[in-house]
Coordinates of C-alpha atoms in Angstrom, one line a residue:
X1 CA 116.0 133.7 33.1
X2 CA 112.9 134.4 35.3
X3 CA 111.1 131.9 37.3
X4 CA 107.7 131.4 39.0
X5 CA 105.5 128.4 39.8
X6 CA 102.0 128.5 39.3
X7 CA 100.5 126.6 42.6
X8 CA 98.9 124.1 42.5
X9 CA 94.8 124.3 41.6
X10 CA 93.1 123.3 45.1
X11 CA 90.4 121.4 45.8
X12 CA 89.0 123.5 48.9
X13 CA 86.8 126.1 47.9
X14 CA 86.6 129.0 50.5
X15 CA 84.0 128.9 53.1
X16 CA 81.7 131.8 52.7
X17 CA 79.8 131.3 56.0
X18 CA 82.6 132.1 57.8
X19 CA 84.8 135.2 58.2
X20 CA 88.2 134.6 57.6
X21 CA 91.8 137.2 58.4
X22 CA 92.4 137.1 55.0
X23 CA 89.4 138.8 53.3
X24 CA 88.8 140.7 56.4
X25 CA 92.3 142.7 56.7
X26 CA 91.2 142.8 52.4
X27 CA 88.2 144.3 53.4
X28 CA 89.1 147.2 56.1
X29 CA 92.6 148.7 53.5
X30 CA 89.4 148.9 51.1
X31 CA 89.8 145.7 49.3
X32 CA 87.3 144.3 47.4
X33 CA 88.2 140.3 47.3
X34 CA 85.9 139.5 50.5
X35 CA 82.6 138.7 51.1
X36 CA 79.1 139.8 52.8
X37 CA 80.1 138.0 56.3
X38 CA 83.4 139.2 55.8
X39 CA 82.6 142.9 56.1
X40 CA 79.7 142.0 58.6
X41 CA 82.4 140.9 61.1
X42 CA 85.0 143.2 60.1
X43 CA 82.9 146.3 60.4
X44 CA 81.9 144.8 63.9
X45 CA 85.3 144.5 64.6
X46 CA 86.2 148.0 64.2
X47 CA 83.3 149.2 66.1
X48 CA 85.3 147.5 68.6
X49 CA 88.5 148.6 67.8
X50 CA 87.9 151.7 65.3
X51 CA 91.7 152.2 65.0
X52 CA 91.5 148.6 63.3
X53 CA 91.8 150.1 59.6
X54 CA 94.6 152.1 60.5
X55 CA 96.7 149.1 62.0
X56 CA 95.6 147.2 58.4
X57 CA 97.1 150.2 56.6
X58 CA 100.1 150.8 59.1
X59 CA 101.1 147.6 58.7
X60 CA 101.1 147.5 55.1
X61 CA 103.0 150.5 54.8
X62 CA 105.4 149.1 57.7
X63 CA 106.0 146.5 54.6
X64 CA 107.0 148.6 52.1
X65 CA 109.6 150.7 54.3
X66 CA 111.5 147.3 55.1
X67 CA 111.8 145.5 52.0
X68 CA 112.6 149.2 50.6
X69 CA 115.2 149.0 53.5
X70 CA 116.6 145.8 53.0
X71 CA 116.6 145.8 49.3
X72 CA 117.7 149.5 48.9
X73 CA 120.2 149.9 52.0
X74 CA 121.0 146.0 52.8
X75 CA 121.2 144.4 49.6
X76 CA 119.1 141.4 50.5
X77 CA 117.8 139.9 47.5
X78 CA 115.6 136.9 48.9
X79 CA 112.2 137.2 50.8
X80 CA 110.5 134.7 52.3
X81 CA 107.0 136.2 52.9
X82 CA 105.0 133.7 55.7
X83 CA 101.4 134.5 55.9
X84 CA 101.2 136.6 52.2
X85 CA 97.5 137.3 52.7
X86 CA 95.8 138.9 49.4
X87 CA 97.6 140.3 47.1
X88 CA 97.3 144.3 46.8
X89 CA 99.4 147.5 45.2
X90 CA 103.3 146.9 46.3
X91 CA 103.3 143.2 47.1
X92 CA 106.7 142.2 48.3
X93 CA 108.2 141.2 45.3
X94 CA 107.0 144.3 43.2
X95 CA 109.3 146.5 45.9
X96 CA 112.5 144.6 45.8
X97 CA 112.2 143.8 41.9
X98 CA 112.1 147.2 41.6
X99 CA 114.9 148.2 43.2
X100 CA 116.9 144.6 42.9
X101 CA 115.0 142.6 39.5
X102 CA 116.9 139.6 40.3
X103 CA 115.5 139.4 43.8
X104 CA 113.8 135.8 44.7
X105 CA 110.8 135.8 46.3
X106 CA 108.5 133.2 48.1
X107 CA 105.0 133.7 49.1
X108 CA 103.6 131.3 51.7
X109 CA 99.6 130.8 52.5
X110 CA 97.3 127.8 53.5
X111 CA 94.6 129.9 52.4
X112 CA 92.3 129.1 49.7
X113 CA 90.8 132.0 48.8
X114 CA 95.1 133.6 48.8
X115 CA 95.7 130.4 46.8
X116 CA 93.0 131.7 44.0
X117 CA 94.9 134.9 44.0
X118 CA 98.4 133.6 43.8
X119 CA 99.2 133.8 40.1
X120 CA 98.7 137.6 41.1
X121 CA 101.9 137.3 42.8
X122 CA 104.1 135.7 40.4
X123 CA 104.0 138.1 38.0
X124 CA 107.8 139.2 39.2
X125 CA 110.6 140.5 36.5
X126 CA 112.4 138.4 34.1
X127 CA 115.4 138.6 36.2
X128 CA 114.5 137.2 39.8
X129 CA 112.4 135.0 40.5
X130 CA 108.9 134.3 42.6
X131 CA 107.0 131.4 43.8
X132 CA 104.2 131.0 45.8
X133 CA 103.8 127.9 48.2
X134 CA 100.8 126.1 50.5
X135 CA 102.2 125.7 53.7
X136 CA 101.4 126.5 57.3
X137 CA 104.0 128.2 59.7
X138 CA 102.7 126.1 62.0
X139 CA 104.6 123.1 60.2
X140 CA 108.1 125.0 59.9
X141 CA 109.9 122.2 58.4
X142 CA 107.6 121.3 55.5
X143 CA 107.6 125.2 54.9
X144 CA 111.5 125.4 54.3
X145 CA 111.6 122.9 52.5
X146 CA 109.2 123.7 49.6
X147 CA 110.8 127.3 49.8
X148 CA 114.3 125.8 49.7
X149 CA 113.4 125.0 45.6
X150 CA 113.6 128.8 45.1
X151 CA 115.5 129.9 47.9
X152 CA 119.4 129.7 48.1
X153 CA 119.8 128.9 52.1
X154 CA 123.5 129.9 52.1
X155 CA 122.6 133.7 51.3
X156 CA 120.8 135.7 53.3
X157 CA 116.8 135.5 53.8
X158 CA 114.8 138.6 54.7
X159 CA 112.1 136.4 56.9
X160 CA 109.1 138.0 57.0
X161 CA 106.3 137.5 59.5
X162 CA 103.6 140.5 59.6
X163 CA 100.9 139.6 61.0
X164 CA 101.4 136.1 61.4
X165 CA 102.5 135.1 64.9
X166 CA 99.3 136.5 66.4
X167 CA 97.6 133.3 64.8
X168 CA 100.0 130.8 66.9
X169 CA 98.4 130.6 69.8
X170 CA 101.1 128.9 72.0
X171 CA 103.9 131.6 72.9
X172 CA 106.5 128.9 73.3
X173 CA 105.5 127.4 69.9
X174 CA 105.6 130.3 68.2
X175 CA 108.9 130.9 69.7
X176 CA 109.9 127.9 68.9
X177 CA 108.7 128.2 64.9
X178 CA 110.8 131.6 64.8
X179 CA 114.2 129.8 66.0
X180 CA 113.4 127.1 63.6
X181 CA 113.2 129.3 60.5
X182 CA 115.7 131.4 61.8
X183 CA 118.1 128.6 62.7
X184 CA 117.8 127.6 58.5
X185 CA 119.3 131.1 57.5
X186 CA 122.6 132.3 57.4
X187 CA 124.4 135.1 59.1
X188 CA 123.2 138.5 57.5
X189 CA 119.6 137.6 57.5
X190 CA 117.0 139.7 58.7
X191 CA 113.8 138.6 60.7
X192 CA 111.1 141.0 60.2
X193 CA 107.7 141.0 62.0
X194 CA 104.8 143.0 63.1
X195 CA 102.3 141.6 66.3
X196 CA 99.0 143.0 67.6
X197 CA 99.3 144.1 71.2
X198 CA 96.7 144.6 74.1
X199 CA 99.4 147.5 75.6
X200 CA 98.1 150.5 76.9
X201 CA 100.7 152.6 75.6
X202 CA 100.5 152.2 72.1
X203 CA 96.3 151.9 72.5
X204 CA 96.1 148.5 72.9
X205 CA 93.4 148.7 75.6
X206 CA 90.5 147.4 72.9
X207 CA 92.2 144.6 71.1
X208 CA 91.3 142.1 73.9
X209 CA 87.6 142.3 73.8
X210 CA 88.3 142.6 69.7
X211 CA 89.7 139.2 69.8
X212 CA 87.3 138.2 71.7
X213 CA 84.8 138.7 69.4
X214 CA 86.9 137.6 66.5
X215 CA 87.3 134.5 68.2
X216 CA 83.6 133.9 68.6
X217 CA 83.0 134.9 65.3
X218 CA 85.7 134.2 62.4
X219 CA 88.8 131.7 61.7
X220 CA 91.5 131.6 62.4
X221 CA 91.2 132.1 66.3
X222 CA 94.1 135.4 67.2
X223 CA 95.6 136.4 70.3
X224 CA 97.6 139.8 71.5
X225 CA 101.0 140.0 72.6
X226 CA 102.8 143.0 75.3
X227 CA 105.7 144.4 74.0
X228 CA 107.7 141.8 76.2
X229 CA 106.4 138.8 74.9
X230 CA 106.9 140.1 70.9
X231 CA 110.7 140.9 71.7
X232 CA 110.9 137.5 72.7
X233 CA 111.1 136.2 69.3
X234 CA 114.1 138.3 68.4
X235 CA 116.1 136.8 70.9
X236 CA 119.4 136.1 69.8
X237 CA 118.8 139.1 66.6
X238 CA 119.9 142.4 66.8
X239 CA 117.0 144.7 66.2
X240 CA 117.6 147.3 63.8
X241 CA 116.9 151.1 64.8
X242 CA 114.5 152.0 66.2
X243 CA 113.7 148.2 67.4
X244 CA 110.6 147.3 68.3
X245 CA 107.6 150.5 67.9
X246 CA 104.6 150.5 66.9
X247 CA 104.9 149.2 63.3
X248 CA 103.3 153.0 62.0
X249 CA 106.5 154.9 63.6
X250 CA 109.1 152.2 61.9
X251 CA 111.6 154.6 60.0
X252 CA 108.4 156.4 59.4
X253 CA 108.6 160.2 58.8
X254 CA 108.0 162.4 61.8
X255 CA 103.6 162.9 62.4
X256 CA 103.2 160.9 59.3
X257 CA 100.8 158.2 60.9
X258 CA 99.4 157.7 64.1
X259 CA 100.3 155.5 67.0
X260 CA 98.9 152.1 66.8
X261 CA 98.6 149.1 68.6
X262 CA 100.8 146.9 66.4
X263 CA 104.2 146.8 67.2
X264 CA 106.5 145.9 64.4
X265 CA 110.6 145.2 64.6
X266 CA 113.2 144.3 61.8
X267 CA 116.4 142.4 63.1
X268 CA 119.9 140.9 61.9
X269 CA 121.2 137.8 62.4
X270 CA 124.8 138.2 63.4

């Protein structure tokens, strides 16, 4: 028998004087759950930083080549999806249900306007299940927990942080939140993440004054990794080939997207 949970009806309505990720990265993959200073700062943004709606796009499609991965050639049937953002075509659950329908899935946001959106996501097959959770990754514990009511901790957990570490701002906190999920799985589970990066070689040469701005500008503040300081949280993983790219060349096919400044990496836990 199927499960999902509806969440919980919040109280917080979302604050429309501010620009927020969420209906931002909605509004550059031509979303249309986002408002006026939403598209203000995000078209500002990629004045900055034009490639900006190709990393939104890259990294999307980045997502549907690992779960398609993990579910097709791995046979991981439970996804923990930190940082869900706003539901679009091919959410997490919709690519392993259809390859795996008894796959579990948890979705895990603290924001409101994703919360609106979330019975979007639990729409999953009859077979698996999907749930949807307010939590923050910056309070690890609390997060597994809630996820644990859907989540069977003694199989293995595709872990999936796109676009999520960028928002803790602390490297050895966010570090530290990676070895704690990490720590709760079991052998065979995979981390998989994706990270903005100020490197030159991959174009990140614009993302600084980006943030910058963003930071000036919209919630919640962001920062940029190098390549070093993202491999850092696979540490004690193996990286699945080709390890850490740019998250548009992962098991991508040959000229199909362009370089950007995003890396992305999918690893093991032995």
């Amino acid at each position: 028998m199927g499960e999902s949970h509806t969440p919980p009806r919040g109280s917080t309505r979302p604050d429309t004087s501010v620009a927020h990720n969420a209906r931002v990265w909605n509004h550059w993959i031509g979303g249309e759950d986002n408002y006026a200073v939403d598209r203000q700062v995000g078209d500002q943004v990629a004045s900055i930083i034009p490639v900006i709606r190709d990393i939104a796009r890259a990294d999307r499609e980045f997502l549907g080549r690992a779960v398609t991965y993990l579910a097709g050639e791995r046979g991981v049937r439970q996804f923990l999806d930190i940082g869900t953002g706003l539901p679009t075509a091919d959410n997490t659950h919709e690519i392993a249900q259809r390859i795996a329908p008894d796959s579990r899935i948890v979705y895990v946001d603290n924001d409101p306007t994703v919360l609106m959106h979330a019975r979007t996501l639990l729409a999953g097959t009859g077979d698996g299940a999907t749930d949807y959770i307010d939590a923050d990754v910056h309070d690890p514990d609390a997060l597994l927990e809630r996820a644990a009511g859907t989540l069977d901790f003694d199989r293995p957990v595709a872990v999936m942080m796109l676009g999520i570490l960028n928002f803790v701002l602390d490297a050895e906190k966010a570090r530290g939140t990676v070895r704690r999920i990490m720590d709760r799985v079991p052998s065979g589970s995979f981390l998989v993440l994706t990270h903005p990066t100020y490197d030159a070689e991959v174009g990140g040469e614009n993302q600084i004054p980006a943030m910058e701005f963003w930071n000036e500008n919209a919630t919640p503040p962001i920062t940029a990794r190098s390549a070093e300081e993202i491999a850092a949280f696979l540490e004690g993983l193996n990286p699945v080939e080709p390890g850490l790219v740019s998250c548009s060349q992962w098991r991508a096919r040959a000229g199909s997207a362009p370089v950007v400044p995003q890396y992305g990496a999918v690893a093991v836990k032995p």
